[in-house]
Structure formats: structure tokens, C-alpha cells
Short mmCIF file of C-alpha atoms in Angstrom, two decimals:
data_model
loop_
_atom_site.label_atom_id
_atom_site.label_comp_id
_atom_site.label_asym_id
_atom_site.label_seq_id
_atom_site.Cartn_x
_atom_site.Cartn_y
_atom_site.Cartn_z
CA MET A 254 4.04 -23.76 5.61
CA LEU A 255 3.57 -20.30 4.14
CA ALA A 256 3.24 -20.52 0.40
CA LEU A 257 1.99 -17.12 -0.71
CA GLY A 258 3.51 -14.42 -2.83
CA VAL A 259 0.77 -11.85 -2.60
CA VAL A 260 2.35 -8.64 -1.37
CA ALA A 261 1.72 -5.57 -3.44
CA GLY A 262 2.76 -1.96 -2.91
CA LEU A 263 1.77 1.45 -1.49
CA ALA A 264 0.80 5.16 -0.79
CA PRO A 265 1.22 8.20 1.96
CA GLY A 266 0.58 12.20 5.31
CA LEU A 267 -2.37 12.41 7.43
CA VAL A 268 -2.94 15.86 8.87
CA ALA A 269 -3.83 16.28 12.49
CA GLY A 270 -7.55 16.43 13.19
CA SER A 271 -10.20 13.93 12.36
CA ALA A 272 -13.34 14.21 10.34
CA SER A 273 -16.65 15.17 11.79
CA ALA A 274 -18.47 12.16 13.18
CA ALA A 275 -20.27 10.08 10.60
CA PRO A 276 -22.40 7.00 11.22
CA GLY A 277 -19.70 4.42 11.87
CA ASP A 278 -17.58 6.90 13.82
CA ARG A 279 -20.27 7.86 16.28
CA GLU A 280 -21.02 4.21 16.91
CA ALA A 281 -17.33 3.55 17.52
CA ALA A 282 -17.14 6.59 19.76
CA SER A 283 -20.01 5.29 21.85
CA ASP A 284 -18.13 2.03 22.30
CA THR A 285 -15.23 3.82 23.95
CA ALA A 286 -17.18 6.30 26.02
CA ALA A 287 -16.67 4.59 29.37
CA THR A 288 -15.10 7.68 30.85
CA ALA A 289 -17.86 10.02 29.77
CA THR A 290 -20.43 11.38 32.15
CA SER A 291 -23.67 9.44 32.34
CA ALA A 292 -25.51 12.17 30.46
CA SER A 293 -23.04 12.34 27.59
CA LEU A 294 -22.82 8.56 27.49
CA LYS A 295 -26.58 8.30 27.20
CA GLY A 296 -26.49 10.82 24.35
CA ALA A 297 -23.72 8.97 22.54
CA ARG A 298 -25.64 5.72 22.81
CA ALA A 299 -28.76 7.37 21.51
CA ALA A 300 -26.86 8.76 18.52
CA ALA A 301 -25.32 5.36 17.88
CA ALA A 302 -28.75 3.75 17.96
CA VAL A 303 -30.06 6.25 15.40
CA ASP A 304 -27.07 5.68 13.15
CA ALA A 305 -27.29 1.92 13.52
CA GLU A 306 -30.91 2.08 12.42
CA ARG A 307 -30.01 4.15 9.36
CA LEU A 308 -27.35 1.63 8.44
CA ALA A 309 -29.55 -1.40 9.15
CA PRO A 310 -30.42 -2.00 5.47
CA TYR A 311 -26.70 -2.54 4.92
CA THR A 312 -25.57 -4.25 8.12
CA ARG A 313 -28.53 -6.66 8.06
CA GLN A 314 -28.52 -7.41 4.34
CA LYS A 315 -28.66 -11.04 3.29
CA LEU A 316 -25.75 -11.98 1.09
CA THR A 317 -26.26 -14.26 -1.89
CA TRP A 318 -23.24 -16.52 -2.30
CA LYS A 319 -22.29 -18.28 -5.52
CA ARG A 320 -19.28 -19.98 -6.96
CA CYS A 321 -16.75 -17.33 -7.98
CA ALA A 322 -15.65 -19.05 -11.18
CA ALA A 323 -16.15 -22.37 -12.89
CA ASP A 324 -12.41 -22.99 -13.02
CA GLN A 325 -11.98 -22.29 -9.28
CA PRO A 326 -12.84 -24.55 -6.32
CA ALA A 327 -16.50 -24.68 -5.36
CA THR A 328 -15.52 -23.64 -1.83
CA TYR A 329 -14.43 -20.25 -3.20
CA GLN A 330 -17.69 -18.30 -2.96
CA CYS A 331 -18.46 -14.70 -3.99
CA ALA A 332 -21.18 -12.19 -3.13
CA THR A 333 -21.99 -8.54 -3.68
CA LEU A 334 -22.19 -6.28 -0.64
CA LYS A 335 -24.25 -3.09 -0.94
CA VAL A 336 -22.80 -0.04 0.84
CA PRO A 337 -23.70 3.66 0.84
CA LEU A 338 -21.65 5.90 -1.41
CA ASP A 339 -21.81 8.58 1.30
CA TYR A 340 -22.08 7.32 4.88
CA THR A 341 -23.51 10.63 6.04
CA LYS A 342 -26.42 9.98 3.65
CA PRO A 343 -26.99 6.23 3.84
CA GLU A 344 -30.43 6.61 2.27
CA GLY A 345 -28.78 7.91 -0.89
CA LYS A 346 -26.85 6.25 -3.70
CA ARG A 347 -25.61 2.72 -3.15
CA ILE A 348 -22.50 1.13 -4.61
CA ASP A 349 -21.17 -2.44 -4.76
CA VAL A 350 -18.29 -4.09 -2.91
CA ALA A 351 -17.35 -7.51 -4.23
CA ILE A 352 -16.48 -9.95 -1.44
CA SER A 353 -15.42 -13.59 -1.28
CA ARG A 354 -14.93 -16.26 1.32
CA VAL A 355 -13.53 -19.72 1.83
CA ARG A 356 -14.78 -21.43 4.95
CA THR A 357 -11.76 -23.03 6.59
CA SER A 358 -12.64 -22.82 10.28
CA VAL A 359 -13.27 -25.96 12.31
CA PRO A 360 -16.26 -26.23 14.67
CA GLY A 361 -15.11 -25.83 18.22
CA LYS A 362 -11.99 -23.96 17.09
CA ARG A 363 -13.62 -21.18 15.07
CA ARG A 364 -12.88 -17.62 16.16
CA GLY A 365 -14.32 -15.63 13.25
CA VAL A 366 -13.19 -14.27 9.89
CA LEU A 367 -9.82 -13.07 8.69
CA THR A 368 -9.82 -10.52 5.88
CA PHE A 369 -7.01 -9.03 3.84
CA ASN A 370 -5.77 -6.10 1.77
CA PRO A 371 -2.71 -6.55 -0.48
CA GLY A 372 -1.79 -2.89 -0.94
CA GLY A 373 -2.03 -0.22 -3.56
CA PRO A 374 -4.25 1.67 -3.15
CA GLY A 375 -5.93 0.20 -6.16
CA ASP A 376 -5.06 -3.46 -5.76
CA ALA A 377 -7.82 -6.06 -5.92
CA GLY A 378 -8.16 -8.47 -3.03
CA LEU A 379 -11.10 -10.63 -4.01
CA ASP A 380 -9.00 -13.74 -4.62
CA LEU A 381 -6.99 -13.45 -1.41
CA SER A 382 -9.50 -15.57 0.47
CA LEU A 383 -8.57 -18.52 -1.74
CA MET A 384 -4.85 -17.78 -1.71
CA PHE A 385 -4.68 -17.54 2.07
CA ALA A 386 -6.93 -20.59 2.49
CA GLU A 387 -4.32 -22.53 0.54
CA GLY A 388 -1.24 -20.90 2.04
CA LEU A 389 -1.74 -20.19 5.73
CA PRO A 390 -0.75 -22.72 8.41
CA LYS A 391 -3.39 -25.22 9.47
CA ASN A 392 -3.70 -23.87 13.02
CA VAL A 393 -4.58 -20.43 11.59
CA ARG A 394 -7.03 -21.75 9.02
CA GLU A 395 -8.85 -23.80 11.63
CA GLN A 396 -9.78 -20.63 13.53
CA TYR A 397 -10.86 -18.39 10.67
CA ASP A 398 -12.96 -18.29 7.56
CA MET A 399 -10.96 -16.42 4.92
CA VAL A 400 -12.60 -13.32 3.44
CA GLY A 401 -11.38 -11.25 0.53
CA PHE A 402 -12.76 -8.11 -1.09
CA ASP A 403 -12.10 -5.54 -3.78
CA PRO A 404 -12.15 -2.08 -2.16
CA ARG A 405 -14.65 0.46 -3.43
CA GLY A 406 -13.50 1.81 -6.78
CA VAL A 407 -11.48 -1.33 -7.59
CA GLY A 408 -11.97 -4.42 -9.72
CA GLU A 409 -15.30 -6.17 -9.33
CA SER A 410 -16.58 -3.53 -6.91
CA THR A 411 -18.09 -0.31 -8.31
CA PRO A 412 -14.97 0.75 -10.23
CA VAL A 413 -13.39 3.99 -11.33
CA ALA A 414 -11.51 4.02 -14.63
CA CYS A 415 -10.99 7.50 -16.00
CA GLY A 416 -10.09 6.47 -19.53
CA LEU A 417 -6.42 7.32 -19.12
CA THR A 418 -4.02 6.56 -21.95
CA ASP A 419 -0.83 4.61 -21.26
CA ALA A 420 1.10 7.89 -21.38
CA GLU A 421 -1.27 9.50 -18.89
CA GLN A 422 -0.90 6.58 -16.52
CA ALA A 423 2.89 6.93 -16.39
CA TYR A 424 3.94 8.06 -12.91
CA PRO A 425 6.17 9.22 -11.26
CA ARG A 426 7.65 11.86 -13.55
CA PRO A 427 11.05 13.56 -13.40
CA THR A 428 11.13 17.31 -12.80
CA ARG A 429 14.60 18.75 -13.30
CA SER A 430 13.79 21.68 -15.56
CA ALA A 431 11.15 24.34 -16.12
CA ALA A 432 10.06 22.53 -19.29
CA GLU A 433 9.52 19.25 -17.44
CA ALA A 434 7.65 21.07 -14.67
CA ALA A 435 5.33 22.71 -17.21
CA ALA A 436 4.69 19.42 -19.01
CA ASN A 437 3.98 17.61 -15.75
CA ASN A 438 1.63 20.37 -14.62
CA LYS A 439 -0.33 20.00 -17.86
CA TRP A 440 -0.44 16.22 -17.38
CA ALA A 441 -1.68 16.52 -13.77
CA LYS A 442 -4.50 18.84 -14.77
CA THR A 443 -5.50 16.64 -17.72
CA VAL A 444 -5.77 13.53 -15.54
CA ALA A 445 -7.73 15.36 -12.84
CA ASP A 446 -10.10 16.82 -15.42
CA LYS A 447 -10.70 13.46 -17.08
CA CYS A 448 -11.53 11.79 -13.78
CA ARG A 449 -13.76 14.65 -12.64
CA ASP A 450 -15.69 14.65 -15.91
CA LYS A 451 -16.39 10.93 -15.62
CA TYR A 452 -16.75 10.42 -11.86
CA GLY A 453 -17.25 13.84 -10.29
CA LYS A 454 -19.87 12.70 -7.76
CA LEU A 455 -18.15 9.42 -6.92
CA LEU A 456 -14.51 10.43 -6.44
CA PRO A 457 -14.78 12.40 -3.16
CA HIS A 458 -16.08 9.24 -1.49
CA ILE A 459 -13.37 6.86 -2.75
CA SER A 460 -11.24 7.03 0.38
CA THR A 461 -9.48 4.91 2.95
CA ARG A 462 -11.96 6.07 5.57
CA ASN A 463 -14.96 4.88 3.58
CA THR A 464 -13.28 1.61 2.67
CA ALA A 465 -12.79 0.99 6.40
CA ARG A 466 -16.51 1.64 6.91
CA ASP A 467 -17.26 -0.81 4.10
CA MET A 468 -15.20 -3.39 5.97
CA ASP A 469 -17.34 -2.87 9.04
CA VAL A 470 -20.55 -3.25 7.06
CA MET A 471 -19.06 -6.46 5.66
CA ARG A 472 -18.31 -7.64 9.20
CA ALA A 473 -21.89 -7.02 10.28
CA ALA A 474 -23.43 -8.60 7.16
CA LEU A 475 -21.32 -11.70 7.82
CA GLY A 476 -22.78 -11.86 11.32
CA GLU A 477 -19.46 -11.27 13.08
CA LYS A 478 -18.98 -9.22 16.23
CA LYS A 479 -15.33 -8.55 15.43
CA LEU A 480 -12.97 -8.58 12.49
CA SER A 481 -9.41 -9.89 12.17
CA TYR A 482 -7.21 -8.49 9.44
CA PHE A 483 -3.92 -8.85 7.57
CA GLY A 484 -2.88 -5.76 5.59
CA VAL A 485 0.26 -5.17 3.54
CA SER A 486 1.73 -1.79 2.53
CA TYR A 487 -1.23 0.53 1.79
CA GLY A 488 -3.28 -2.13 3.54
CA THR A 489 -1.61 -1.08 6.79
CA ALA A 490 -3.12 2.39 6.42
CA LEU A 491 -6.52 0.84 5.83
CA GLY A 492 -6.14 -1.39 8.88
CA ALA A 493 -5.01 1.49 11.08
CA VAL A 494 -7.96 3.64 10.02
CA TYR A 495 -10.35 0.78 10.75
CA MET A 496 -8.85 0.47 14.24
CA GLN A 497 -9.29 4.20 14.72
CA LEU A 498 -12.93 4.22 13.65
CA PHE A 499 -14.01 0.91 15.15
CA PRO A 500 -11.68 0.11 18.06
CA GLN A 501 -14.12 -2.32 19.66
CA ARG A 502 -14.59 -4.20 16.39
CA ALA A 503 -10.89 -4.86 15.74
CA ASP A 504 -9.78 -8.31 16.87
CA ARG A 505 -6.35 -9.48 15.68
CA PHE A 506 -4.75 -7.03 13.26
CA VAL A 507 -1.42 -7.59 11.48
CA LEU A 508 0.13 -4.66 9.59
CA ASP A 509 2.99 -5.81 7.36
CA SER A 510 5.29 -3.15 5.85
CA ALA A 511 3.61 -0.11 7.31
CA VAL A 512 3.09 3.41 6.07
CA ASP A 513 3.50 6.43 8.30
CA PRO A 514 -0.05 7.64 9.03
CA GLY A 515 1.34 11.12 9.62
CA ARG A 516 2.73 11.31 6.06
CA MET A 517 -0.35 10.33 4.08
CA TRP A 518 0.05 10.89 1.27
CA ARG A 519 2.55 13.30 -0.28
CA GLY A 520 4.94 12.76 2.60
CA MET A 521 5.06 9.03 1.87
CA PHE A 522 6.24 9.71 -1.67
CA GLN A 523 8.78 12.26 -0.50
CA VAL A 524 10.32 9.94 2.11
CA TRP A 525 11.55 7.72 -0.73
CA ALA A 526 14.14 10.30 -1.75
CA PRO A 527 16.33 10.37 1.40
CA GLU A 528 15.75 6.67 2.01
CA ALA A 529 16.90 5.86 -1.54
CA GLU A 530 20.15 7.71 -0.87
CA ARG A 531 20.72 5.60 2.25
CA ALA A 532 20.05 2.43 0.30
CA PHE A 533 22.31 3.53 -2.57
CA LYS A 534 25.19 4.21 -0.16
CA ARG A 535 24.78 0.76 1.39
CA TRP A 536 24.60 -0.80 -2.09
CA THR A 537 27.84 0.82 -3.27
CA LYS A 538 29.70 -0.58 -0.25
CA TRP A 539 28.26 -4.08 -0.73
CA THR A 540 28.96 -4.10 -4.47
CA ALA A 541 32.50 -2.74 -4.13
CA ALA A 542 33.34 -5.62 -1.80
CA ARG A 543 32.27 -7.99 -4.61
CA ASP A 544 34.02 -6.39 -7.54
CA ALA A 545 35.35 -9.77 -8.63
CA THR A 546 31.76 -10.80 -9.28
CA TYR A 547 30.10 -7.65 -10.63
CA HIS A 548 33.02 -5.59 -12.00
CA LEU A 549 31.36 -2.27 -11.18
CA GLY A 550 34.21 -0.82 -9.12
CA ASP A 551 36.43 -1.85 -6.23
CA SER A 552 35.45 1.07 -3.98
CA PRO A 553 32.11 2.64 -3.10
CA ALA A 554 33.11 5.83 -4.93
CA LYS A 555 33.94 3.89 -8.10
CA VAL A 556 30.69 1.93 -7.96
CA ALA A 557 28.72 5.16 -7.56
CA ARG A 558 30.65 6.68 -10.47
CA THR A 559 29.83 3.70 -12.69
CA PHE A 560 26.12 4.14 -12.04
CA ARG A 561 26.14 7.91 -12.54
CA LYS A 562 27.99 7.52 -15.83
CA LEU A 563 25.23 5.16 -16.97
CA VAL A 564 22.59 7.75 -16.08
CA ALA A 565 24.49 10.51 -17.87
CA ARG A 566 25.04 8.30 -20.90
CA ALA A 567 21.34 7.39 -21.04
CA ASP A 568 20.37 11.06 -21.01
CA VAL A 569 22.45 11.61 -24.14
CA ASP A 570 22.01 8.23 -25.80
CA PRO A 571 19.20 6.09 -24.35
CA ILE A 572 20.09 2.58 -23.25
CA VAL A 573 18.13 -0.04 -25.18
CA ILE A 574 17.06 -3.25 -23.42
CA ASP A 575 14.68 -5.68 -25.07
CA GLY A 576 13.61 -3.01 -27.52
CA GLN A 577 12.82 -0.41 -24.84
CA LYS A 578 14.75 2.85 -24.75
CA LEU A 579 15.64 4.12 -21.27
CA ASP A 580 16.80 7.66 -20.66
CA GLY A 581 18.60 8.72 -17.49
CA SER A 582 15.42 9.43 -15.58
CA GLN A 583 13.99 6.03 -16.43
CA VAL A 584 17.21 4.38 -15.30
CA ARG A 585 16.94 6.17 -11.96
CA ASP A 586 13.30 5.23 -11.60
CA ILE A 587 13.87 1.54 -12.36
CA THR A 588 16.89 1.16 -10.10
CA ARG A 589 15.62 3.00 -7.01
CA ALA A 590 13.74 0.03 -5.55
CA GLU A 591 16.43 -2.41 -6.68
CA PHE A 592 19.11 -0.77 -4.54
CA PHE A 593 17.24 -1.76 -1.38
CA SER A 594 18.00 -5.38 -2.23
CA VAL A 595 21.74 -5.13 -2.82
CA ARG A 596 22.19 -8.29 -4.90
CA SER A 597 19.34 -7.35 -7.21
CA GLY A 598 20.68 -3.80 -7.50
CA ALA A 599 24.08 -5.07 -8.59
CA ARG A 600 22.57 -7.45 -11.13
CA THR A 601 20.36 -4.71 -12.56
CA VAL A 602 23.24 -2.27 -13.00
CA VAL A 603 25.34 -5.02 -14.62
CA GLU A 604 22.59 -5.52 -17.20
CA LEU A 605 22.34 -1.78 -17.83
CA LYS A 606 26.10 -1.61 -18.33
CA LYS A 607 25.99 -4.52 -20.77
CA ALA A 608 23.28 -2.85 -22.81
CA ALA A 609 25.11 0.48 -22.81
CA GLU A 610 28.16 -1.32 -24.20
CA GLY A 611 26.12 -2.93 -26.94
CA ARG A 612 26.12 -6.40 -25.40
CA GLN A 613 23.09 -8.63 -24.98
CA ALA A 614 21.25 -7.84 -21.70
CA ARG A 615 18.36 -9.46 -19.93
CA GLU A 616 15.05 -7.69 -19.43
CA LEU A 617 15.05 -5.53 -16.30
CA PRO A 618 12.60 -5.88 -13.38
CA GLY A 619 9.63 -3.61 -14.00
CA ALA A 620 11.15 -2.07 -17.11
CA GLN A 621 8.06 -2.84 -19.18
CA GLU A 622 5.48 -2.68 -16.42
CA GLN A 623 2.44 -0.62 -17.25
CA SER A 624 -0.41 0.03 -14.90
CA MET A 625 -4.05 -0.45 -15.73
CA ASP A 626 -6.54 2.36 -15.94
CA ASN A 627 -8.69 1.12 -13.04
CA MET A 628 -5.73 0.66 -10.71
CA THR A 629 -4.19 4.04 -11.53
CA SER A 630 -7.50 5.91 -11.38
CA SER A 631 -8.50 4.37 -8.07
CA GLN A 632 -5.06 5.09 -6.61
CA PHE A 633 -5.34 8.75 -7.46
CA ALA A 634 -8.88 8.79 -6.12
CA VAL A 635 -7.79 7.49 -2.71
CA VAL A 636 -4.62 9.49 -2.17
CA CYS A 637 -6.19 12.70 -3.47
CA SER A 638 -9.34 12.29 -1.35
CA ASP A 639 -7.64 11.11 1.84
CA ALA A 640 -5.58 14.20 2.59
CA SER A 641 -4.86 17.79 1.59
CA TRP A 642 -2.37 18.51 -1.20
CA PRO A 643 -0.74 21.82 -2.22
CA ARG A 644 -2.76 23.60 -4.89
CA ASP A 645 -0.02 25.84 -6.30
CA PRO A 646 2.00 24.15 -9.09
CA GLU A 647 4.96 26.33 -8.14
CA THR A 648 5.19 24.46 -4.82
CA TYR A 649 5.83 21.20 -6.64
CA ARG A 650 8.29 22.72 -9.13
CA ARG A 651 10.27 24.38 -6.35
CA ASP A 652 10.30 21.27 -4.17
CA ALA A 653 11.29 18.98 -7.05
CA ILE A 654 14.20 21.17 -8.16
CA ARG A 655 15.39 21.51 -4.55
CA ASP A 656 15.13 17.79 -3.83
CA ALA A 657 16.83 16.85 -7.10
CA ALA A 658 19.91 18.57 -5.74
CA ARG A 659 19.54 17.13 -2.24
CA TYR A 660 18.76 13.58 -3.33
CA PRO A 661 20.12 13.02 -6.85
CA LEU A 662 18.73 9.51 -7.27
CA TYR A 663 15.04 10.24 -6.71
CA GLY A 664 14.43 13.68 -5.23
CA ASP A 665 12.68 15.17 -8.25
CA PHE A 666 10.45 12.13 -8.73
CA ALA A 667 9.39 12.14 -5.09
CA SER A 668 8.34 15.79 -4.96
CA THR A 669 6.86 16.28 -8.41
CA ILE A 670 3.27 17.31 -9.05
CA THR A 671 0.39 14.83 -9.09
CA PRO A 672 -3.23 15.17 -10.25
CA CYS A 673 -4.08 15.79 -6.57
CA ALA A 674 -3.08 19.41 -7.12
CA TYR A 675 -6.21 19.77 -9.28
CA TRP A 676 -8.42 17.13 -7.64
CA ASP A 677 -11.68 18.08 -5.96
CA LYS A 678 -11.42 18.03 -2.20
CA GLY A 679 -12.35 14.78 -0.47
CA ALA A 680 -15.66 14.55 1.32
CA GLU A 681 -13.99 14.50 4.77
CA PRO A 682 -10.81 15.63 6.49
CA ALA A 683 -8.04 13.09 6.98
CA THR A 684 -8.18 10.52 9.73
CA LYS A 685 -5.67 10.93 12.52
CA VAL A 686 -4.38 7.55 13.72
CA ASP A 687 -3.76 7.54 17.45
CA ASN A 688 -5.20 4.63 19.43
CA LYS A 689 -4.35 1.81 21.84
CA VAL A 690 -5.88 -1.10 19.96
CA LYS A 691 -3.74 -4.25 20.09
CA SER A 692 -1.99 -5.02 16.81
CA LEU A 693 1.26 -6.34 15.34
CA VAL A 694 3.46 -4.29 13.01
CA VAL A 695 5.96 -6.32 10.95
CA GLN A 696 8.76 -4.59 9.03
CA ASN A 697 11.91 -5.26 7.01
CA GLU A 698 14.87 -2.99 7.68
CA TRP A 699 15.46 -2.38 3.96
CA ASP A 700 12.03 -1.89 2.41
CA SER A 701 11.92 0.30 -0.70
CA GLN A 702 8.23 1.19 -0.60
CA THR A 703 7.51 1.55 3.11
CA PRO A 704 10.91 2.27 4.69
CA LEU A 705 11.73 1.30 8.25
CA VAL A 706 11.21 4.89 9.39
CA THR A 707 7.55 4.75 8.31
CA GLY A 708 6.97 1.40 9.98
CA LYS A 709 8.32 2.82 13.23
CA ALA A 710 5.99 5.80 12.89
CA MET A 711 2.98 3.49 12.51
CA HIS A 712 4.11 1.61 15.62
CA ARG A 713 4.25 4.88 17.59
CA ALA A 714 0.78 5.91 16.41
CA LEU A 715 -0.67 2.53 17.40
CA LYS A 716 0.15 2.63 21.08
CA GLY A 717 -1.21 -0.86 21.70
CA SER A 718 1.00 -2.42 19.05
CA ARG A 719 4.15 -4.49 19.15
CA MET A 720 6.70 -4.36 16.34
CA VAL A 721 8.69 -7.15 14.74
CA THR A 722 11.68 -5.82 12.79
CA VAL A 723 13.73 -8.02 10.48
CA SER A 724 17.27 -6.69 10.88
CA GLY A 725 18.93 -6.74 7.49
CA GLY A 726 15.66 -7.83 5.90
CA GLU A 727 15.23 -6.75 2.29
CA GLY A 728 12.13 -6.40 0.17
CA HIS A 729 8.60 -5.10 0.46
CA GLY A 730 6.49 -7.41 2.57
CA VAL A 731 7.81 -9.62 5.35
CA VAL A 732 5.51 -12.56 6.03
CA PHE A 733 4.65 -13.22 2.37
CA GLY A 734 7.47 -11.19 0.89
CA ASP A 735 10.66 -11.77 -0.99
CA SER A 736 12.26 -14.35 1.31
CA ARG A 737 11.22 -16.53 4.21
CA ASN A 738 11.93 -15.43 7.78
CA ALA A 739 10.94 -18.08 10.29
CA CYS A 740 11.29 -15.74 13.25
CA ALA A 741 8.86 -13.14 11.87
CA GLU A 742 6.46 -15.82 10.65
CA LYS A 743 6.40 -17.49 14.06
CA ALA A 744 5.58 -14.22 15.83
CA THR A 745 2.88 -13.30 13.29
CA MET A 746 1.15 -16.67 13.10
CA GLY A 747 1.43 -17.10 16.85
CA TYR A 748 -0.43 -13.82 17.31
CA LEU A 749 -3.18 -14.83 14.87
CA VAL A 750 -3.60 -18.17 16.65
CA THR A 751 -3.34 -17.11 20.32
CA GLY A 752 -4.00 -13.38 20.29
CA LYS A 753 -0.83 -12.90 22.32
CA LEU A 754 1.55 -10.17 21.20
CA PRO A 755 5.26 -10.49 21.89
CA ALA A 756 6.06 -9.32 25.43
CA LYS A 757 8.16 -6.56 23.90
CA ASP A 758 9.22 -5.40 20.46
CA LEU A 759 11.10 -8.15 18.67
CA THR A 760 14.09 -8.06 16.32
CA CYS A 761 14.61 -10.98 13.96
CA LYS A 762 17.70 -11.50 11.84
CA ALA A 763 17.35 -11.72 8.08
CA THR A 764 17.62 -15.18 6.59
CA PRO A 765 21.17 -15.50 5.14
CA GLY A 766 21.20 -15.76 1.38
CA GLY A 767 17.46 -15.30 1.04
CA GLN A 768 16.49 -14.85 -2.59
CA ARG A 769 13.85 -12.52 -3.92
CA ARG A 770 10.65 -14.19 -4.97
CA ALA A 771 9.58 -13.68 -8.57
CA GLY A 772 6.58 -11.42 -8.91
CA SER A 773 7.10 -9.67 -5.58
CA ALA A 774 6.30 -6.02 -5.10
CA GLU A 775 9.97 -5.09 -5.52
CA THR A 776 9.93 -6.36 -9.08
CA ALA A 777 6.51 -4.97 -9.90
CA PRO A 778 5.97 -1.65 -8.12
CA SER A 779 2.72 0.19 -8.59
CA PRO A 780 2.60 3.64 -10.18
CA PHE A 781 2.70 5.00 -6.65
CA GLY A 782 5.14 2.34 -5.57
CA LEU A 783 3.45 1.70 -2.27
CA ARG A 784 1.78 -1.50 -3.23
#
């Protein structure tokens, strides 16, 4: 039985062209050089040997395991992995990556280790080894030891926390006027300056590419020839980059709720705007057919009008729920993800309508969510370092105003400026994902954070993958998401147990009447929403 509720959320477009070869990359390249001439193959192997020797202090380090916490099971063990800050200079500064494991494999059945990433970027994953050890089916646990880790920059690993105030952590931000654009530009520069002042030498190396390298050092330090992996949301980007850099090291990889590697990262934010309009249109039809229950309108047009009146009203006179005042932009921000799960969207708008009419209303999902400094800072570090962003503030202002008209629900939010406009350039170019490594992509049709279109794009980039799509599926995260789907679970767990992908792409039907699970990513989106 699957008993986890661990999915988190996400982030975004990778430009064509990969970085210059660094230690792990050249080693991976040598692994796939079968078609090279004998001379070039010999040279690649020689380079790999040199790089392997430079990385030996890391790959051969002896880990010291200890009980993670007195109030946790003794089988839940933690250690600190040392990794280079800059993989092109492994003799330089070292940083920490906190890792954990729970040994669940059975002698004679053991295949290796299974590691995880819950999303973000910026989400901690140290405790996932324990959660998966308790929640995965027995036939999976018997084959793998469970391994968790906090990515570089996050949690118990060497962290980044820029000292951002609650107001500075607030993101995304509406941009429908010149005044809002100017204020957001000032905010973006302030955040970037704060982070640079505190972590100027560290930030360029907080990237998906380097986290993937850390995973491979972890694999080696654990004495494993290969690594199996389960990544959700942003974790799918991390898994895909690992497969790109270390194709011969990747064993069984599951990517649940996938980003589009060609949109990392601004493009992933911007895709939310048109997808939110599609979800809103579907929601109005569903809700109109149930007017006897929700009383929001007996036609899609009337339902849409009810919502827009609430937004307009909130802009003039904020709607107060549980002591929190919501203007029109905040109403749009809160409801965007809810519309992807039609029942939740209807319930949320009913509560907003009650509050606007002065009646008692329940607290809204995510209405009082505030991010933490470490999570927000590390998110910006990754998305700003991973890929190029426009440097001219006018680009963001123009795009936000244009998209506000095109996509009224979320267009301005999706295209507004971020601190990446003022962030120092990452240490390397973006990683292009384009490989034939075997993997399984799992995707809900109606996912607010990583829409179906982005999951399909990941599937195309990973030419050795198969895709499981849950038709009608709602929520962010399939296997451990908002509702059970036996079909998707069977395909995923079967792959982890046997290594056999479905013979062809598979479509599963959503479970009728499936209810959203409390604490899921839909009800607690990250500042970037990808989680």
C-alpha cells in the first residue's frame, strides 16, 4: 500500500547547448564513447581517469553514520557527504550535503539504493528515506535501501539564506501598471543584492547541474555502481540532468509531474498563464452544471462573471478571510491552482463569495502560507543559476502587461520580473536534456504546477522513456499525490521492481470521486509554485 503524501512543487527553460565538460561530464562522456575512434576513445578514457583521480577524495570518502534523531527510529541513519563547491576545481572549497538512509533491502533480493527529490527547488529531502521506507510496497523495499538528501543550499546541507524579510519573500507579484512594475523592479534588485552580498562566491554553484553531480558522488561514496531515483516536480528536472550527465549510472528513474527541460526556468513560469485559462474554462463548465450545489451560476459565462466580480470587488474593497485581507491580485493568485481541481476551485470561490458578503468563511488553501528564507533563497539561487534570464527590466514590464491582457487570470504574475534579472550569471551554461536513457514519466492531465504539456515535453526529450498519463487526473503529483490511482501506481511500482517499462505509452483513467489529500502541493504551493 502506498501511504505517502510527500509531493512538493516546482520551477522552469533550458537553452540549447550544454556546458563545457567538467569532471563528472567527461567521465560520463567516456562511458558513451563506443562509437568514437580508438584514438579519441583512448583520450576520453585518459581524461576520465584524471578526473576520477581528482574526485577520489570525494568518491572514496568514508561516511560516518549516526542516528538522525532521538525521537526517530534507530534505523534512520544520517551522514554528511563532502562535495566540491566547484567541480572544475575539486581541490578548492568543500561544502556539505546531508544524506540519510534506511536499509530495507533483503539479501538475495537487493538491487541497490533508491533516492528521492520532492521538488522545489528548495525543498528538503533528508527525511524521505524514512517516509518511503514506511510507505513503499514490500516488493520495492526488499530491493532497495532508501536514501534521502538535502540538495546543496538547502536545509541541513550547506545552506543559503539571504536574510529576506517576509515581504521580500512574497512571490509571484502582479504587474498591471507602471507603478507595480517599478516597485517589483526595486524588489528584484534588492533581493539579488542581498543574496550577492551574503553568498556571492557560493551562489553561481547552487545549480541543478551541480546537485546532479553531488548525487553521483553520493552514489560512489555509498559503493553503488548505479543509482535509482524517484523525483517529483522540480525533482524531474534534477533526474533528467543526472541522466544527461551520467547515462551509464542511471538505473531505474521515475519522473512524476515533469517540467519541460526546454523551458527552464522563465518559460515554466510563463506556461502557467495559458494553462490556467484552460483550467478556468473547464472549471466554469463543471461548476455551472452543479449550480444547485455551489450557486455560482447556471452557465459557464455566469460562473466566470461571478468570479470576475469577486476580483473586481476585492480590488476596491479587500475580501477579509480569517483576518487576512485579499485584494484582487491575491484572489487570482490563490485560486489559480485551485481551478485545476474543479471541486476545490468551486469550494474556494464559494468561501470567497461568503466572505465578500460578510458571512463567515473558512480559511482558504494557501491563503496564509509564507515561505521560509532558506527555501526562497535556494530557489532563486537554482533557477537564476541554471539558465539565462533577460537583463532589461523593460522586457518583464512589457511581457507582463501584454500577458495580463492575453491571460487575465495569471498572465501578469507569470511574466513579471524576478531577482534573476539582477543575479550574477551561473558558473556554467544550461544543460540540454536529450538522451535515450530508460525512464518512466508519470503525469496527471490537470496539473497546476507542471501542466500536461510540460510532461509531454520531458517525455520527448527523454527518448528512452515511456509515459503514463492519468486522463482526467487532477493535482500535482501522481503516485503520491492528491488521490490514489491504482493503474499509475501499478505501472510505476512494476517498473521499480522489474525494470520493465510499459510496452508503449499508457493512459490511465482518473479514480472517480478521488479527494484531494490534505497537505498536498496543490494546497501548499511554493513561492515558485513548482514544488
